Amino acid sequence: MEALRTDMFEEICPSSLLPFRIGGDKWAGLVIRCLEDGPRRFSELRVPLARVSPKVLTQSLRALERDGFVHRTEHTTPVRRVTYELTELGRSLLEPMRVVCEWTAEHWDELLDARDS
C-alpha cells in the first residue's frame, strides 16, 4: 500500500461551499478518502491531514466509528498499535463522494458566485 502524500488534498479542502457533510463533520470525507486503499494508523492519517488537530481527528474517527463507517482495530503483538479501516458501509460512500466531488469541481465558480451574492 502506498504512503499517503502531504499534498493529497487542496488547501481549500474541505470548503464551506461543499454541498454535503458526513455526519455533520467537515473532515469526515477526507478521512474516508485517506482510508480508501486500506487500513491506516493514526500517524499515517496525520500526514495529509496535518491541518487537523490530533484532538479533532480523534473526534472525527470516533464519530465515523460510531456511525458504522470506520472500524478501529487494536493490535497487541508484536507491539501495541491501532489501525482504522473502512467498513462495507464506509466503502459504499466512496462512489457517491467521487460523484459529488466531480459535481463540485464542475460548479465551483457558480458556488463561489452564489456565496458572494
Coordinates of C-alpha atoms in Angstrom, one line a residue:
M1 CA 0.0 0.0 0.0
E2 CA 1.3 3.4 -1.0
A3 CA 2.0 6.0 1.7
L4 CA -0.3 9.0 1.9
R5 CA 1.0 12.2 0.5
T6 CA 1.1 15.5 2.3
D7 CA -0.4 17.2 -0.8
M8 CA -3.2 14.7 -1.1
F9 CA -5.8 17.5 -0.6
E10 CA -6.0 21.0 -1.9
E11 CA -5.6 23.9 0.6
I12 CA -9.3 24.8 0.4
C13 CA -10.4 21.3 1.2
P14 CA -12.8 20.9 3.0
S15 CA -14.6 24.1 1.9
S16 CA -17.7 25.5 3.4
L17 CA -19.0 25.5 -0.1
L18 CA -19.2 21.7 -0.3
P19 CA -22.9 20.7 -0.6
F20 CA -22.7 17.9 1.9
R21 CA -21.0 16.6 5.0
I22 CA -20.9 13.2 6.5
G23 CA -22.4 13.2 10.0
G24 CA -22.0 17.0 10.1
D25 CA -18.2 16.6 10.3
K26 CA -16.3 18.7 7.8
W27 CA -13.2 16.4 8.0
A28 CA -15.1 13.0 7.7
G29 CA -15.0 12.9 3.9
L30 CA -11.2 13.5 3.9
V31 CA -10.7 10.8 6.5
I32 CA -12.7 8.4 4.4
R33 CA -10.6 9.2 1.3
C34 CA -7.5 8.5 3.3
L35 CA -8.8 5.0 4.2
E36 CA -9.8 4.2 0.7
D37 CA -6.8 2.0 0.0
G38 CA -6.9 0.0 3.2
P39 CA -6.2 0.3 7.0
R40 CA -4.1 3.2 8.3
R41 CA -2.6 4.1 11.6
F42 CA -3.4 7.4 13.2
S43 CA 0.1 8.8 12.4
E44 CA -0.4 7.9 8.7
L45 CA -3.7 9.9 8.7
R46 CA -1.9 12.9 10.1
V47 CA 0.3 13.2 7.0
P48 CA -2.3 14.5 4.6
L49 CA -4.5 15.9 7.4
A50 CA -1.8 17.9 9.1
R51 CA -4.2 20.9 9.3
V52 CA -6.5 18.9 11.6
S53 CA -5.5 18.9 15.3
P54 CA -5.0 15.4 16.8
K55 CA -8.0 16.1 19.1
V56 CA -10.3 16.9 16.1
L57 CA -9.0 14.0 14.1
T58 CA -9.7 11.7 17.0
Q59 CA -13.2 13.1 17.3
S60 CA -13.8 12.5 13.6
L61 CA -12.6 8.9 13.8
R62 CA -14.8 8.2 16.8
A63 CA -17.8 9.7 15.1
L64 CA -17.2 7.7 11.9
E65 CA -16.7 4.5 14.0
R66 CA -19.9 5.3 16.0
D67 CA -21.9 5.7 12.7
G68 CA -20.6 2.5 11.3
F69 CA -18.3 3.9 8.6
V70 CA -14.9 3.0 10.2
H71 CA -13.7 0.0 12.2
R72 CA -11.0 0.5 14.8
T73 CA -8.7 -2.4 15.5
E74 CA -6.3 -2.7 18.4
H75 CA -3.3 -4.9 17.7
T76 CA -1.2 -6.1 20.7
T77 CA 1.5 -8.1 19.0
P78 CA 4.3 -7.6 18.2
V79 CA 3.8 -4.1 19.5
R80 CA 0.6 -2.2 20.6
R81 CA -0.9 -0.3 17.7
V82 CA -4.3 0.8 16.4
T83 CA -5.5 0.8 12.8
Y84 CA -8.6 2.3 11.2
E85 CA -10.3 0.9 8.1
L86 CA -13.5 1.5 6.2
T87 CA -16.4 -0.9 6.8
E88 CA -18.6 -2.0 3.9
L89 CA -20.9 0.9 4.8
G90 CA -18.0 3.3 4.7
R91 CA -16.8 1.8 1.3
S92 CA -20.3 2.4 0.0
L93 CA -19.7 6.1 0.3
L94 CA -16.7 6.2 -2.0
E95 CA -18.6 6.3 -5.3
P96 CA -21.2 8.9 -4.2
M97 CA -18.3 11.0 -2.8
R98 CA -16.5 10.8 -6.1
V99 CA -19.6 12.0 -8.0
V100 CA -20.2 14.9 -5.6
C101 CA -16.5 15.9 -5.8
E102 CA -16.8 16.0 -9.6
W103 CA -20.1 17.9 -9.4
T104 CA -18.5 20.4 -7.0
A105 CA -15.4 20.9 -9.3
E106 CA -17.7 21.5 -12.3
H107 CA -19.9 24.0 -10.4
W108 CA -17.2 25.7 -8.3
D109 CA -17.5 29.1 -9.9
E110 CA -21.3 29.1 -9.5
L111 CA -20.9 28.1 -5.9
L112 CA -18.5 30.9 -5.3
D113 CA -20.8 33.4 -7.1
A114 CA -23.8 32.3 -5.0
R115 CA -21.9 32.6 -1.8
D116 CA -20.6 36.1 -2.7
S117 CA -24.1 37.5 -3.6

